[in-house]
Amino acid sequence: MLKPQENSYADISLNIHLTDLNSGEQAAHTEQPVFTWRVGADQNSGIRRKHRPNEDTIFVIQGNRISPTVVPQPFVLLGVADGMGGSGHGRDASRLAACSLADYVFGSLCYNQRPVDDLLPLLIAAVQHANRIIYEHNRQQGMTMGTTITLVLIIETTAYVVHVGDSRCYLQRESLGLTQVTHDHSFVATLVANGIITPDAIYTHPRRNLIYRSLGDQIAVDVDTLILPLAPDDKLLLCSDGLWEMVRDPQISAILKDPLSDPSETACKLIQAALESGGDDNVSAIVVQVSDGSIAATDLSQTVGV
């Protein structure tokens, strides 16, 4: 049985310089409920693509705070990018997106002192920045590489979600079950929305891999956004299509609901399920578990990875 690759997402460093993370100053008092979250992530090249470059890039960046005045609370930035372009160019596109997104977000928060209520526009601007970098690279090199991006920033009790492509963000909540909170920018999703095919048909449709929105295609890109209030016991899943095309929603939900698995084990089980179902594509998963309680300090230097 093929096993997931442990910690395979932590293979390149990000050029991020955050201030005040360990300054010892007290964070601003807030009347908001205090949540904790635990994060686990895993990925695998897949069975059919194990001898080719893995075009998925995932990243998890956590910290105590950005500064005493800008995001004084603990935070986590999560992203899944699924590159395309062949000959390793898809891998380059997804890694370029991850690094430029993280640099832009934390550069803006640290040095430009962007207010917290400006977070969603900031994330949109970060995606546009990454898109322009890939677009200009394509134009100058005569290439056609691109990538999806599903990016989530969690601060206090809120998840800020921005999204392009067909990677997904799911919410698992006891009262709702499993909910896909992002919309696939794909040909088959459009067919489903127009009643031309059934939702189950997307898994076998011959054009299921065709997406109409990605980073690097045009000089600007439309970005879907969502502000998602979180509740205790919520779980978030960010994943590439290599997971959700191989593992149907009921099985994803059952794995996420397992009370005996921590987020790292859950991510590993999701990857294993995709491999056991065929492993046709690169597969990536990030799992976030939200809990009530005091937030423990996190050393950012130990949690930065792509």
PDB file of C-alpha atoms in Angstrom:
ATOM      1  CA  MET A   1       0.000   0.000   0.000  1.00  0.00           C
ATOM      2  CA  LEU A   2       1.422   3.372  -1.046  1.00  0.00           C
ATOM      3  CA  LYS A   3       1.910   5.666   1.929  1.00  0.00           C
ATOM      4  CA  PRO A   4       1.536   9.469   1.919  1.00  0.00           C
ATOM      5  CA  GLN A   5       4.734  11.492   1.948  1.00  0.00           C
ATOM      6  CA  GLU A   6       5.149  12.948   5.410  1.00  0.00           C
ATOM      7  CA  ASN A   7       5.886  16.688   5.611  1.00  0.00           C
ATOM      8  CA  SER A   8       6.379  16.853   1.852  1.00  0.00           C
ATOM      9  CA  TYR A   9       4.948  20.357   1.829  1.00  0.00           C
ATOM     10  CA  ALA A  10       7.837  21.869   3.786  1.00  0.00           C
ATOM     11  CA  ASP A  11      10.454  21.865   1.042  1.00  0.00           C
ATOM     12  CA  ILE A  12      11.135  25.512   0.244  1.00  0.00           C
ATOM     13  CA  SER A  13      11.555  28.539   2.464  1.00  0.00           C
ATOM     14  CA  LEU A  14       9.547  31.706   2.189  1.00  0.00           C
ATOM     15  CA  ASN A  15      11.205  35.099   2.238  1.00  0.00           C
ATOM     16  CA  ILE A  16       9.044  36.541   5.036  1.00  0.00           C
ATOM     17  CA  HIS A  17      10.125  38.997   7.696  1.00  0.00           C
ATOM     18  CA  LEU A  18       7.540  39.456  10.461  1.00  0.00           C
ATOM     19  CA  THR A  19       7.969  41.968  13.254  1.00  0.00           C
ATOM     20  CA  ASP A  20       6.946  41.875  16.912  1.00  0.00           C
ATOM     21  CA  LEU A  21       6.181  38.155  17.012  1.00  0.00           C
ATOM     22  CA  ASN A  22       8.350  37.643  20.087  1.00  0.00           C
ATOM     23  CA  SER A  23       8.629  41.200  21.365  1.00  0.00           C
ATOM     24  CA  GLY A  24       6.996  40.416  24.718  1.00  0.00           C
ATOM     25  CA  GLU A  25       4.466  43.248  24.387  1.00  0.00           C
ATOM     26  CA  GLN A  26       0.888  42.403  25.331  1.00  0.00           C
ATOM     27  CA  ALA A  27      -1.610  41.898  22.559  1.00  0.00           C
ATOM     28  CA  ALA A  28      -4.606  44.194  22.437  1.00  0.00           C
ATOM     29  CA  HIS A  29      -7.529  43.105  24.591  1.00  0.00           C
ATOM     30  CA  THR A  30     -10.523  41.810  22.682  1.00  0.00           C
ATOM     31  CA  GLU A  31     -14.046  40.944  23.710  1.00  0.00           C
ATOM     32  CA  GLN A  32     -14.225  38.342  20.938  1.00  0.00           C
ATOM     33  CA  PRO A  33     -14.460  34.674  21.914  1.00  0.00           C
ATOM     34  CA  VAL A  34     -11.040  33.053  21.965  1.00  0.00           C
ATOM     35  CA  PHE A  35     -10.607  30.037  19.692  1.00  0.00           C
ATOM     36  CA  THR A  36      -7.672  27.747  19.165  1.00  0.00           C
ATOM     37  CA  TRP A  37      -6.916  25.854  16.022  1.00  0.00           C
ATOM     38  CA  ARG A  38      -4.717  22.950  15.119  1.00  0.00           C
ATOM     39  CA  VAL A  39      -3.484  22.380  11.595  1.00  0.00           C
ATOM     40  CA  GLY A  40      -2.313  19.277   9.763  1.00  0.00           C
ATOM     41  CA  ALA A  41      -1.183  18.969   6.153  1.00  0.00           C
ATOM     42  CA  ASP A  42       0.002  16.284   3.772  1.00  0.00           C
ATOM     43  CA  GLN A  43       0.405  15.656   0.053  1.00  0.00           C
ATOM     44  CA  ASN A  44       1.509  13.008  -2.410  1.00  0.00           C
ATOM     45  CA  SER A  45       2.488  12.975  -6.076  1.00  0.00           C
ATOM     46  CA  GLY A  46      -0.101  10.273  -6.704  1.00  0.00           C
ATOM     47  CA  ILE A  47       0.238   6.826  -8.211  1.00  0.00           C
ATOM     48  CA  ARG A  48       0.015   7.707 -11.894  1.00  0.00           C
ATOM     49  CA  ARG A  49       2.216  10.807 -11.602  1.00  0.00           C
ATOM     50  CA  LYS A  50       4.814   9.643  -9.103  1.00  0.00           C
ATOM     51  CA  HIS A  51       7.651   9.923 -11.641  1.00  0.00           C
ATOM     52  CA  ARG A  52       6.714  13.464 -12.692  1.00  0.00           C
ATOM     53  CA  PRO A  53       7.126  16.761 -10.798  1.00  0.00           C
ATOM     54  CA  ASN A  54       4.459  17.356  -8.150  1.00  0.00           C
ATOM     55  CA  GLU A  55       2.596  20.432  -9.382  1.00  0.00           C
ATOM     56  CA  ASP A  56       0.744  21.039  -6.086  1.00  0.00           C
ATOM     57  CA  THR A  57       2.125  23.477  -3.525  1.00  0.00           C
ATOM     58  CA  ILE A  58       0.636  23.871  -0.056  1.00  0.00           C
ATOM     59  CA  PHE A  59       1.672  26.176   2.758  1.00  0.00           C
ATOM     60  CA  VAL A  60       0.809  26.757   6.415  1.00  0.00           C
ATOM     61  CA  ILE A  61       2.085  29.886   8.179  1.00  0.00           C
ATOM     62  CA  GLN A  62       1.186  30.465  11.851  1.00  0.00           C
ATOM     63  CA  GLY A  63       2.184  33.078  14.388  1.00  0.00           C
ATOM     64  CA  ASN A  64       1.288  34.752  17.672  1.00  0.00           C
ATOM     65  CA  ARG A  65       0.634  38.104  16.033  1.00  0.00           C
ATOM     66  CA  ILE A  66       1.923  40.432  13.331  1.00  0.00           C
ATOM     67  CA  SER A  67       2.370  43.515  15.533  1.00  0.00           C
ATOM     68  CA  PRO A  68       0.738  45.093  18.624  1.00  0.00           C
ATOM     69  CA  THR A  69      -1.479  47.284  16.433  1.00  0.00           C
ATOM     70  CA  VAL A  70      -1.977  45.237  13.254  1.00  0.00           C
ATOM     71  CA  VAL A  71      -3.286  41.699  13.818  1.00  0.00           C
ATOM     72  CA  PRO A  72      -2.301  41.541  17.506  1.00  0.00           C
ATOM     73  CA  GLN A  73      -3.973  38.127  17.729  1.00  0.00           C
ATOM     74  CA  PRO A  74      -2.703  34.683  16.712  1.00  0.00           C
ATOM     75  CA  PHE A  75      -3.260  33.914  13.040  1.00  0.00           C
ATOM     76  CA  VAL A  76      -2.783  31.219  10.427  1.00  0.00           C
ATOM     77  CA  LEU A  77      -2.476  31.639   6.654  1.00  0.00           C
ATOM     78  CA  LEU A  78      -3.208  28.517   4.586  1.00  0.00           C
ATOM     79  CA  GLY A  79      -3.002  27.921   0.874  1.00  0.00           C
ATOM     80  CA  VAL A  80      -3.386  25.222  -1.766  1.00  0.00           C
ATOM     81  CA  ALA A  81      -2.122  25.903  -5.294  1.00  0.00           C
ATOM     82  CA  ASP A  82      -2.475  23.328  -8.083  1.00  0.00           C
ATOM     83  CA  GLY A  83      -0.195  24.215 -10.976  1.00  0.00           C
ATOM     84  CA  MET A  84      -0.579  23.415 -14.650  1.00  0.00           C
ATOM     85  CA  GLY A  85       1.667  23.730 -17.667  1.00  0.00           C
ATOM     86  CA  GLY A  86       3.577  20.469 -18.014  1.00  0.00           C
ATOM     87  CA  SER A  87       7.354  19.859 -18.034  1.00  0.00           C
ATOM     88  CA  GLY A  88       7.595  21.087 -14.449  1.00  0.00           C
ATOM     89  CA  HIS A  89       6.095  24.476 -15.276  1.00  0.00           C
ATOM     90  CA  GLY A  90       2.980  23.764 -13.225  1.00  0.00           C
ATOM     91  CA  ARG A  91       5.162  23.173 -10.185  1.00  0.00           C
ATOM     92  CA  ASP A  92       6.955  26.467 -10.855  1.00  0.00           C
ATOM     93  CA  ALA A  93       3.643  28.327 -11.154  1.00  0.00           C
ATOM     94  CA  SER A  94       2.208  26.969  -7.905  1.00  0.00           C
ATOM     95  CA  ARG A  95       5.412  27.648  -5.956  1.00  0.00           C
ATOM     96  CA  LEU A  96       5.705  31.130  -7.426  1.00  0.00           C
ATOM     97  CA  ALA A  97       2.111  31.823  -6.389  1.00  0.00           C
ATOM     98  CA  ALA A  98       2.683  30.556  -2.836  1.00  0.00           C
ATOM     99  CA  CYS A  99       5.828  32.598  -2.269  1.00  0.00           C
ATOM    100  CA  SER A 100       4.490  35.810  -3.813  1.00  0.00           C
ATOM    101  CA  LEU A 101       1.198  35.539  -1.900  1.00  0.00           C
ATOM    102  CA  ALA A 102       2.909  35.092   1.458  1.00  0.00           C
ATOM    103  CA  ASP A 103       5.411  37.870   0.784  1.00  0.00           C
ATOM    104  CA  TYR A 104       2.637  40.264  -0.254  1.00  0.00           C
ATOM    105  CA  VAL A 105       0.304  39.498   2.652  1.00  0.00           C
ATOM    106  CA  PHE A 106       2.892  39.752   5.399  1.00  0.00           C
ATOM    107  CA  GLY A 107       4.812  42.555   3.730  1.00  0.00           C
ATOM    108  CA  SER A 108       1.619  44.613   3.617  1.00  0.00           C
ATOM    109  CA  LEU A 109       0.648  43.820   7.199  1.00  0.00           C
ATOM    110  CA  CYS A 110       4.104  44.371   8.678  1.00  0.00           C
ATOM    111  CA  TYR A 111       5.393  47.359   6.780  1.00  0.00           C
ATOM    112  CA  ASN A 112       2.319  49.101   5.398  1.00  0.00           C
ATOM    113  CA  GLN A 113       0.355  48.642   8.652  1.00  0.00           C
ATOM    114  CA  ARG A 114      -2.867  47.672   6.892  1.00  0.00           C
ATOM    115  CA  PRO A 115      -5.831  47.737   9.312  1.00  0.00           C
ATOM    116  CA  VAL A 116      -7.479  44.457  10.252  1.00  0.00           C
ATOM    117  CA  ASP A 117     -10.818  45.480   8.717  1.00  0.00           C
ATOM    118  CA  ASP A 118      -9.032  45.647   5.346  1.00  0.00           C
ATOM    119  CA  LEU A 119      -8.063  41.966   5.327  1.00  0.00           C
ATOM    120  CA  LEU A 120     -10.300  40.717   2.517  1.00  0.00           C
ATOM    121  CA  PRO A 121      -9.229  43.465   0.067  1.00  0.00           C
ATOM    122  CA  LEU A 122      -5.647  42.728   1.090  1.00  0.00           C
ATOM    123  CA  LEU A 123      -6.018  39.050   0.194  1.00  0.00           C
ATOM    124  CA  ILE A 124      -7.618  39.954  -3.137  1.00  0.00           C
ATOM    125  CA  ALA A 125      -4.718  42.308  -3.873  1.00  0.00           C
ATOM    126  CA  ALA A 126      -2.274  39.536  -2.958  1.00  0.00           C
ATOM    127  CA  VAL A 127      -3.911  37.184  -5.464  1.00  0.00           C
ATOM    128  CA  GLN A 128      -3.819  39.873  -8.165  1.00  0.00           C
ATOM    129  CA  HIS A 129      -0.128  40.428  -7.361  1.00  0.00           C
ATOM    130  CA  ALA A 130       0.648  36.713  -7.728  1.00  0.00           C
ATOM    131  CA  ASN A 131      -1.394  36.570 -10.924  1.00  0.00           C
ATOM    132  CA  ARG A 132       0.551  39.445 -12.489  1.00  0.00           C
ATOM    133  CA  ILE A 133       3.890  37.852 -11.602  1.00  0.00           C
ATOM    134  CA  ILE A 134       2.942  34.583 -13.316  1.00  0.00           C
ATOM    135  CA  TYR A 135       1.322  36.400 -16.249  1.00  0.00           C
ATOM    136  CA  GLU A 136       4.437  38.513 -16.859  1.00  0.00           C
ATOM    137  CA  HIS A 137       6.636  35.437 -16.588  1.00  0.00           C
ATOM    138  CA  ASN A 138       4.490  33.724 -19.215  1.00  0.00           C
ATOM    139  CA  ARG A 139       4.596  36.760 -21.493  1.00  0.00           C
ATOM    140  CA  GLN A 140       8.358  37.172 -21.263  1.00  0.00           C
ATOM    141  CA  GLN A 141       9.194  33.468 -21.582  1.00  0.00           C
ATOM    142  CA  GLY A 142       6.497  32.519 -24.087  1.00  0.00           C
ATOM    143  CA  MET A 143       4.970  30.068 -21.622  1.00  0.00           C
ATOM    144  CA  THR A 144       1.434  29.117 -20.600  1.00  0.00           C
ATOM    145  CA  MET A 145       1.881  27.977 -17.009  1.00  0.00           C
ATOM    146  CA  GLY A 146      -0.815  28.719 -14.447  1.00  0.00           C
ATOM    147  CA  THR A 147      -2.188  27.647 -11.102  1.00  0.00           C
ATOM    148  CA  THR A 148      -5.289  27.519  -8.977  1.00  0.00           C
ATOM    149  CA  ILE A 149      -5.272  29.101  -5.525  1.00  0.00           C
ATOM    150  CA  THR A 150      -7.432  28.611  -2.471  1.00  0.00           C
ATOM    151  CA  LEU A 151      -6.178  30.918   0.274  1.00  0.00           C
ATOM    152  CA  VAL A 152      -7.547  31.202   3.826  1.00  0.00           C
ATOM    153  CA  LEU A 153      -6.495  33.599   6.583  1.00  0.00           C
ATOM    154  CA  ILE A 154      -7.875  32.793  10.049  1.00  0.00           C
ATOM    155  CA  ILE A 155      -7.846  35.446  12.773  1.00  0.00           C
ATOM    156  CA  GLU A 156      -9.815  35.058  16.007  1.00  0.00           C
ATOM    157  CA  THR A 157     -13.185  33.563  15.041  1.00  0.00           C
ATOM    158  CA  THR A 158     -13.190  34.410  11.338  1.00  0.00           C
ATOM    159  CA  ALA A 159     -11.836  32.752   8.202  1.00  0.00           C
ATOM    160  CA  TYR A 160     -11.213  35.019   5.206  1.00  0.00           C
ATOM    161  CA  VAL A 161     -11.336  32.955   2.012  1.00  0.00           C
ATOM    162  CA  VAL A 162     -10.191  33.909  -1.505  1.00  0.00           C
ATOM    163  CA  HIS A 163     -10.313  31.476  -4.378  1.00  0.00           C
ATOM    164  CA  VAL A 164      -9.502  30.961  -8.066  1.00  0.00           C
ATOM    165  CA  GLY A 165      -9.809  27.644  -9.925  1.00  0.00           C
ATOM    166  CA  ASP A 166     -10.984  24.201  -8.842  1.00  0.00           C
ATOM    167  CA  SER A 167      -9.057  23.556  -5.662  1.00  0.00           C
ATOM    168  CA  ARG A 168     -11.582  23.589  -2.817  1.00  0.00           C
ATOM    169  CA  CYS A 169     -12.321  24.719   0.707  1.00  0.00           C
ATOM    170  CA  TYR A 170     -14.799  22.635   2.706  1.00  0.00           C
ATOM    171  CA  LEU A 171     -16.418  23.319   6.078  1.00  0.00           C
ATOM    172  CA  GLN A 172     -17.348  20.383   8.307  1.00  0.00           C
ATOM    173  CA  ARG A 173     -19.823  21.531  10.992  1.00  0.00           C
ATOM    174  CA  GLU A 174     -21.904  19.250  13.181  1.00  0.00           C
ATOM    175  CA  SER A 175     -25.164  21.073  12.446  1.00  0.00           C
ATOM    176  CA  LEU A 176     -24.554  21.309   8.689  1.00  0.00           C
ATOM    177  CA  GLY A 177     -22.456  18.324   7.741  1.00  0.00           C
ATOM    178  CA  LEU A 178     -19.899  18.830   4.974  1.00  0.00           C
ATOM    179  CA  THR A 179     -20.283  22.000   2.896  1.00  0.00           C
ATOM    180  CA  GLN A 180     -18.188  23.056  -0.078  1.00  0.00           C
ATOM    181  CA  VAL A 181     -17.729  26.790   0.542  1.00  0.00           C
ATOM    182  CA  THR A 182     -15.842  27.561  -2.679  1.00  0.00           C
ATOM    183  CA  HIS A 183     -17.170  27.319  -6.228  1.00  0.00           C
ATOM    184  CA  ASP A 184     -15.226  25.424  -8.893  1.00  0.00           C
ATOM    185  CA  HIS A 185     -14.273  27.592 -11.873  1.00  0.00           C
ATOM    186  CA  SER A 186     -14.476  24.644 -14.225  1.00  0.00           C
ATOM    187  CA  PHE A 187     -16.288  23.595 -17.368  1.00  0.00           C
ATOM    188  CA  VAL A 188     -18.085  20.723 -15.637  1.00  0.00           C
ATOM    189  CA  ALA A 189     -19.210  22.932 -12.727  1.00  0.00           C
ATOM    190  CA  THR A 190     -20.850  25.223 -15.283  1.00  0.00           C
ATOM    191  CA  LEU A 191     -22.600  22.240 -16.851  1.00  0.00           C
ATOM    192  CA  VAL A 192     -23.913  21.192 -13.437  1.00  0.00           C
ATOM    193  CA  ALA A 193     -25.079  24.738 -12.629  1.00  0.00           C
ATOM    194  CA  ASN A 194     -27.008  24.851 -15.917  1.00  0.00           C
ATOM    195  CA  GLY A 195     -28.612  21.456 -15.339  1.00  0.00           C
ATOM    196  CA  ILE A 196     -26.849  19.862 -18.313  1.00  0.00           C
ATOM    197  CA  ILE A 197     -25.151  17.114 -16.301  1.00  0.00           C
ATOM    198  CA  THR A 198     -25.683  15.732 -12.804  1.00  0.00           C
ATOM    199  CA  PRO A 199     -23.211  16.470  -9.989  1.00  0.00           C
ATOM    200  CA  ASP A 200     -22.024  12.846 -10.071  1.00  0.00           C
ATOM    201  CA  ALA A 201     -21.130  13.154 -13.759  1.00  0.00           C
ATOM    202  CA  ILE A 202     -18.272  15.565 -13.051  1.00  0.00           C
ATOM    203  CA  TYR A 203     -16.081  12.676 -11.891  1.00  0.00           C
ATOM    204  CA  THR A 204     -16.146  10.903 -15.263  1.00  0.00           C
ATOM    205  CA  HIS A 205     -16.765  13.714 -17.759  1.00  0.00           C
ATOM    206  CA  PRO A 206     -14.025  13.808 -20.462  1.00  0.00           C
ATOM    207  CA  ARG A 207     -13.501  17.545 -19.911  1.00  0.00           C
ATOM    208  CA  ARG A 208     -13.531  17.466 -16.120  1.00  0.00           C
ATOM    209  CA  ASN A 209     -10.009  18.917 -15.903  1.00  0.00           C
ATOM    210  CA  LEU A 210     -10.814  22.025 -17.954  1.00  0.00           C
ATOM    211  CA  ILE A 211     -10.919  25.181 -15.811  1.00  0.00           C
ATOM    212  CA  TYR A 212     -11.799  28.632 -17.086  1.00  0.00           C
ATOM    213  CA  ARG A 213     -10.143  30.712 -14.361  1.00  0.00           C
ATOM    214  CA  SER A 214      -6.570  30.457 -13.072  1.00  0.00           C
ATOM    215  CA  LEU A 215      -3.601  32.600 -12.090  1.00  0.00           C
ATOM    216  CA  GLY A 216      -1.362  33.587 -15.005  1.00  0.00           C
ATOM    217  CA  ASP A 217      -3.966  33.485 -17.773  1.00  0.00           C
ATOM    218  CA  GLN A 218      -4.738  37.199 -18.017  1.00  0.00           C
ATOM    219  CA  ILE A 219      -3.239  40.390 -16.604  1.00  0.00           C
ATOM    220  CA  ALA A 220      -6.077  40.465 -14.028  1.00  0.00           C
ATOM    221  CA  VAL A 221      -8.216  37.690 -12.607  1.00  0.00           C
ATOM    222  CA  ASP A 222     -11.652  37.550 -10.994  1.00  0.00           C
ATOM    223  CA  VAL A 223     -11.355  36.402  -7.380  1.00  0.00           C
ATOM    224  CA  ASP A 224     -14.143  34.763  -5.380  1.00  0.00           C
ATOM    225  CA  THR A 225     -14.294  35.825  -1.728  1.00  0.00           C
ATOM    226  CA  LEU A 226     -16.004  34.692   1.449  1.00  0.00           C
ATOM    227  CA  ILE A 227     -15.972  35.758   5.089  1.00  0.00           C
ATOM    228  CA  LEU A 228     -16.729  32.658   7.145  1.00  0.00           C
ATOM    229  CA  PRO A 229     -17.572  32.948  10.874  1.00  0.00           C
ATOM    230  CA  LEU A 230     -16.174  29.931  12.679  1.00  0.00           C
ATOM    231  CA  ALA A 231     -17.616  27.945  15.575  1.00  0.00           C
ATOM    232  CA  PRO A 232     -16.057  25.519  18.064  1.00  0.00           C
ATOM    233  CA  ASP A 233     -15.562  22.025  16.613  1.00  0.00           C
ATOM    234  CA  ASP A 234     -15.592  23.295  13.030  1.00  0.00           C
ATOM    235  CA  LYS A 235     -13.127  21.700  10.651  1.00  0.00           C
ATOM    236  CA  LEU A 236     -11.850  23.273   7.457  1.00  0.00           C
ATOM    237  CA  LEU A 237     -10.370  21.298   4.588  1.00  0.00           C
ATOM    238  CA  LEU A 238      -8.361  22.876   1.780  1.00  0.00           C
ATOM    239  CA  CYS A 239      -7.534  20.450  -1.016  1.00  0.00           C
ATOM    240  CA  SER A 240      -6.550  20.084  -4.645  1.00  0.00           C
ATOM    241  CA  ASP A 241      -8.729  18.294  -7.191  1.00  0.00           C
ATOM    242  CA  GLY A 242      -6.522  15.232  -6.790  1.00  0.00           C
ATOM    243  CA  LEU A 243      -8.374  14.640  -3.515  1.00  0.00           C
ATOM    244  CA  TRP A 244     -11.978  15.496  -4.247  1.00  0.00           C
ATOM    245  CA  GLU A 245     -12.001  13.776  -7.657  1.00  0.00           C
ATOM    246  CA  MET A 246     -10.858  10.533  -6.010  1.00  0.00           C
ATOM    247  CA  VAL A 247     -12.750  10.707  -2.696  1.00  0.00           C
ATOM    248  CA  ARG A 248     -16.457  11.513  -2.665  1.00  0.00           C
ATOM    249  CA  ASP A 249     -17.939  13.963  -0.179  1.00  0.00           C
ATOM    250  CA  PRO A 250     -19.542  11.352   2.145  1.00  0.00           C
ATOM    251  CA  GLN A 251     -16.165   9.661   2.642  1.00  0.00           C
ATOM    252  CA  ILE A 252     -14.417  13.015   3.127  1.00  0.00           C
ATOM    253  CA  SER A 253     -17.001  13.895   5.772  1.00  0.00           C
ATOM    254  CA  ALA A 254     -16.590  10.568   7.562  1.00  0.00           C
ATOM    255  CA  ILE A 255     -12.807  11.010   7.728  1.00  0.00           C
ATOM    256  CA  LEU A 256     -13.122  14.591   8.983  1.00  0.00           C
ATOM    257  CA  LYS A 257     -15.610  13.560  11.679  1.00  0.00           C
ATOM    258  CA  ASP A 258     -13.363  10.879  13.174  1.00  0.00           C
ATOM    259  CA  PRO A 259     -12.968  12.042  16.821  1.00  0.00           C
ATOM    260  CA  LEU A 260      -9.841   9.940  17.359  1.00  0.00           C
ATOM    261  CA  SER A 261      -7.761  11.623  14.645  1.00  0.00           C
ATOM    262  CA  ASP A 262      -5.874  14.881  15.047  1.00  0.00           C
ATOM    263  CA  PRO A 263      -5.585  17.178  11.975  1.00  0.00           C
ATOM    264  CA  SER A 264      -2.277  15.663  10.851  1.00  0.00           C
ATOM    265  CA  GLU A 265      -3.695  12.142  11.011  1.00  0.00           C
ATOM    266  CA  THR A 266      -6.852  13.294   9.249  1.00  0.00           C
ATOM    267  CA  ALA A 267      -4.868  14.868   6.400  1.00  0.00           C
ATOM    268  CA  CYS A 268      -2.862  11.659   6.052  1.00  0.00           C
ATOM    269  CA  LYS A 269      -6.044   9.545   5.965  1.00  0.00           C
ATOM    270  CA  LEU A 270      -7.532  11.763   3.258  1.00  0.00           C
ATOM    271  CA  ILE A 271      -4.422  11.392   1.113  1.00  0.00           C
ATOM    272  CA  GLN A 272      -4.421   7.630   1.675  1.00  0.00           C
ATOM    273  CA  ALA A 273      -8.081   7.436   0.620  1.00  0.00           C
ATOM    274  CA  ALA A 274      -7.260   9.243  -2.638  1.00  0.00           C
ATOM    275  CA  LEU A 275      -4.371   6.863  -3.343  1.00  0.00           C
ATOM    276  CA  GLU A 276      -6.508   3.808  -2.616  1.00  0.00           C
ATOM    277  CA  SER A 277      -9.118   5.146  -5.064  1.00  0.00           C
ATOM    278  CA  GLY A 278      -6.583   5.340  -7.885  1.00  0.00           C
ATOM    279  CA  GLY A 279      -4.349   8.327  -7.147  1.00  0.00           C
ATOM    280  CA  ASP A 280      -4.722   9.721 -10.663  1.00  0.00           C
ATOM    281  CA  ASP A 281      -3.327  13.171  -9.813  1.00  0.00           C
ATOM    282  CA  ASN A 282      -1.147  15.011  -7.328  1.00  0.00           C
ATOM    283  CA  VAL A 283      -3.145  15.182  -4.103  1.00  0.00           C
ATOM    284  CA  SER A 284      -2.912  17.737  -1.282  1.00  0.00           C
ATOM    285  CA  ALA A 285      -4.864  18.394   1.911  1.00  0.00           C
ATOM    286  CA  ILE A 286      -4.752  20.900   4.765  1.00  0.00           C
ATOM    287  CA  VAL A 287      -7.036  20.267   7.756  1.00  0.00           C
ATOM    288  CA  VAL A 288      -7.867  22.870  10.413  1.00  0.00           C
ATOM    289  CA  GLN A 289      -9.634  21.939  13.651  1.00  0.00           C
ATOM    290  CA  VAL A 290     -11.230  24.807  15.584  1.00  0.00           C
ATOM    291  CA  SER A 291     -11.656  24.582  19.360  1.00  0.00           C
ATOM    292  CA  ASP A 292     -12.728  26.728  22.305  1.00  0.00           C
ATOM    293  CA  GLY A 293     -10.023  27.841  24.723  1.00  0.00           C
ATOM    294  CA  SER A 294      -6.830  29.801  25.180  1.00  0.00           C
ATOM    295  CA  ILE A 295      -4.560  30.064  22.188  1.00  0.00           C
ATOM    296  CA  ALA A 296      -1.105  28.684  22.818  1.00  0.00           C
ATOM    297  CA  ALA A 297       1.932  30.622  21.655  1.00  0.00           C
ATOM    298  CA  THR A 298       3.378  29.559  18.332  1.00  0.00           C
ATOM    299  CA  ASP A 299       6.927  30.126  17.126  1.00  0.00           C
ATOM    300  CA  LEU A 300       6.509  31.239  13.526  1.00  0.00           C
ATOM    301  CA  SER A 301       9.972  30.046  12.544  1.00  0.00           C
ATOM    302  CA  GLN A 302       8.887  26.470  13.177  1.00  0.00           C
ATOM    303  CA  THR A 303       5.729  26.597  11.101  1.00  0.00           C
ATOM    304  CA  VAL A 304       6.658  28.344   7.865  1.00  0.00           C
ATOM    305  CA  GLY A 305       6.676  25.930   4.975  1.00  0.00           C
ATOM    306  CA  VAL A 306       5.665  25.465   1.378  1.00  0.00           C
TER     307      VAL A 306
END
